[in-house]
Amino acid sequence: LQKLFSDVKEEAWEQVEVNFAGVDMEIVKKQQENKMRIVLGKAESVADCTAEEAAAWMFDFCSRERTTIDKAEGNPARIELIKANASANEKFFATIKKFPWYAADRAFTNKFIWRR
């Protein structure tokens, strides 16, 4: 994915309207040769909280409870990816979301960074 989008210029990103105050979201679309279109999105927001509160939220985000809920919804996978070169303030997640019969299931990877 990183290789696929490495040549994307900053002006190629399109602003997306979001219903949440303080959240800026952008997407970029790329068509592969004779293959499906891939869309990459990014969102940025400022959290007015302490580092401890942010870390607690991250723990909750990837907790066993959240994984149990995901499985109950019928989603096939939800895992945290551990990267050898990742910083202490980064977390990576991969999720497969089950979609209705007329659409293929979707795979998502997320990179979360918290900083002061």
Coordinates of C-alpha atoms in Angstrom, one line a residue:
L1 CA 0.0 0.0 0.0
Q2 CA 2.8 2.4 0.9
K3 CA 4.5 1.5 -2.4
L4 CA 1.3 2.1 -4.3
F5 CA 0.6 5.5 -2.9
S6 CA 4.3 6.7 -2.6
D7 CA 4.0 8.9 -5.7
V8 CA 0.8 10.7 -4.7
K9 CA 1.1 14.4 -4.7
E10 CA -0.3 16.5 -1.9
E11 CA -2.8 18.2 -4.2
A12 CA -4.3 14.8 -5.1
W13 CA -5.9 14.5 -1.7
E14 CA -9.6 15.4 -1.6
Q15 CA -11.3 16.9 1.4
V16 CA -14.2 14.8 2.8
E17 CA -17.1 16.3 4.8
V18 CA -17.3 14.8 8.2
N19 CA -20.1 15.1 10.8
F20 CA -17.6 15.5 13.7
A21 CA -16.4 18.9 14.8
G22 CA -12.6 19.3 14.8
V23 CA -11.9 16.4 12.5
D24 CA -10.2 16.9 9.1
M25 CA -10.5 14.0 6.7
E26 CA -9.0 13.5 3.3
I27 CA -9.0 10.6 0.7
V28 CA -7.0 9.8 -2.4
K29 CA -8.1 7.3 -5.0
K30 CA -5.8 5.1 -7.2
Q31 CA -6.8 2.8 -10.0
Q32 CA -4.6 -0.2 -10.5
E33 CA -4.1 -1.8 -14.0
N34 CA -7.1 -4.1 -14.7
K35 CA -7.8 -4.2 -11.0
M36 CA -10.1 -2.6 -8.5
R37 CA -9.8 1.0 -7.3
I38 CA -8.0 1.5 -4.0
V39 CA -8.9 4.4 -1.7
L40 CA -6.6 5.6 1.1
G41 CA -7.9 7.9 3.7
K42 CA -6.5 10.0 6.6
A43 CA -8.0 11.9 9.4
E44 CA -6.5 14.3 11.9
S45 CA -7.9 15.7 15.1
V46 CA -6.7 17.2 18.3
A47 CA -7.7 15.5 21.6
D48 CA -7.8 17.8 24.6
C49 CA -6.7 15.3 27.2
T50 CA -3.6 14.1 29.0
A51 CA -1.2 11.6 27.6
E52 CA -2.5 9.1 30.2
E53 CA -6.1 9.5 29.0
A54 CA -5.0 9.1 25.4
A55 CA -3.1 5.9 26.3
A56 CA -6.2 4.6 28.2
W57 CA -8.3 5.2 25.2
M58 CA -5.9 3.3 23.0
F59 CA -5.9 0.4 25.4
D60 CA -9.7 0.4 25.3
F61 CA -9.7 0.6 21.5
C62 CA -7.8 -2.6 21.2
S63 CA -9.1 -4.3 24.3
R64 CA -10.5 -7.8 24.5
E65 CA -13.9 -6.3 25.0
R66 CA -13.7 -4.5 21.6
T67 CA -12.4 -7.7 20.0
T68 CA -15.3 -9.6 21.4
I69 CA -17.8 -7.1 20.1
D70 CA -16.2 -7.2 16.7
K71 CA -16.5 -11.0 16.6
A72 CA -20.2 -10.8 17.7
E73 CA -20.9 -8.5 14.8
G74 CA -19.5 -11.2 12.5
N75 CA -16.3 -9.5 11.5
P76 CA -13.7 -12.1 10.6
A77 CA -10.5 -10.5 12.0
R78 CA -9.2 -7.7 14.2
I79 CA -5.5 -7.7 15.2
E80 CA -2.9 -5.3 16.4
L81 CA 0.2 -5.3 14.2
I82 CA 3.5 -5.2 15.9
K83 CA 6.3 -3.5 13.9
A84 CA 9.9 -3.8 14.9
N85 CA 10.7 -0.2 13.9
A86 CA 7.5 1.4 15.3
S87 CA 7.8 4.2 17.9
A88 CA 6.3 3.9 21.4
N89 CA 3.6 6.5 20.4
E90 CA 2.4 4.5 17.3
K91 CA -0.1 1.6 17.1
F92 CA -1.1 -0.3 13.9
F93 CA -4.4 -2.3 13.6
A94 CA -5.8 -4.5 10.8
T95 CA -9.5 -5.2 10.6
I96 CA -11.7 -7.1 8.2
K97 CA -15.3 -5.9 8.3
K98 CA -18.1 -8.1 7.1
F99 CA -20.3 -6.4 4.5
P100 CA -23.8 -7.4 3.1
W101 CA -23.9 -10.2 0.5
Y102 CA -23.9 -7.8 -2.4
A103 CA -20.5 -6.2 -1.4
A104 CA -17.2 -7.9 -0.7
D105 CA -15.8 -7.8 2.8
R106 CA -13.4 -4.9 3.4
A107 CA -9.9 -4.9 4.9
F108 CA -8.7 -1.9 6.8
T109 CA -5.3 -1.0 8.3
N110 CA -5.0 1.9 10.7
K111 CA -2.0 3.7 12.0
F112 CA -2.6 5.7 15.2
I113 CA 0.0 8.3 16.4
W114 CA -0.4 10.3 19.5
R115 CA 1.9 13.2 20.3
R116 CA 1.9 16.4 22.4

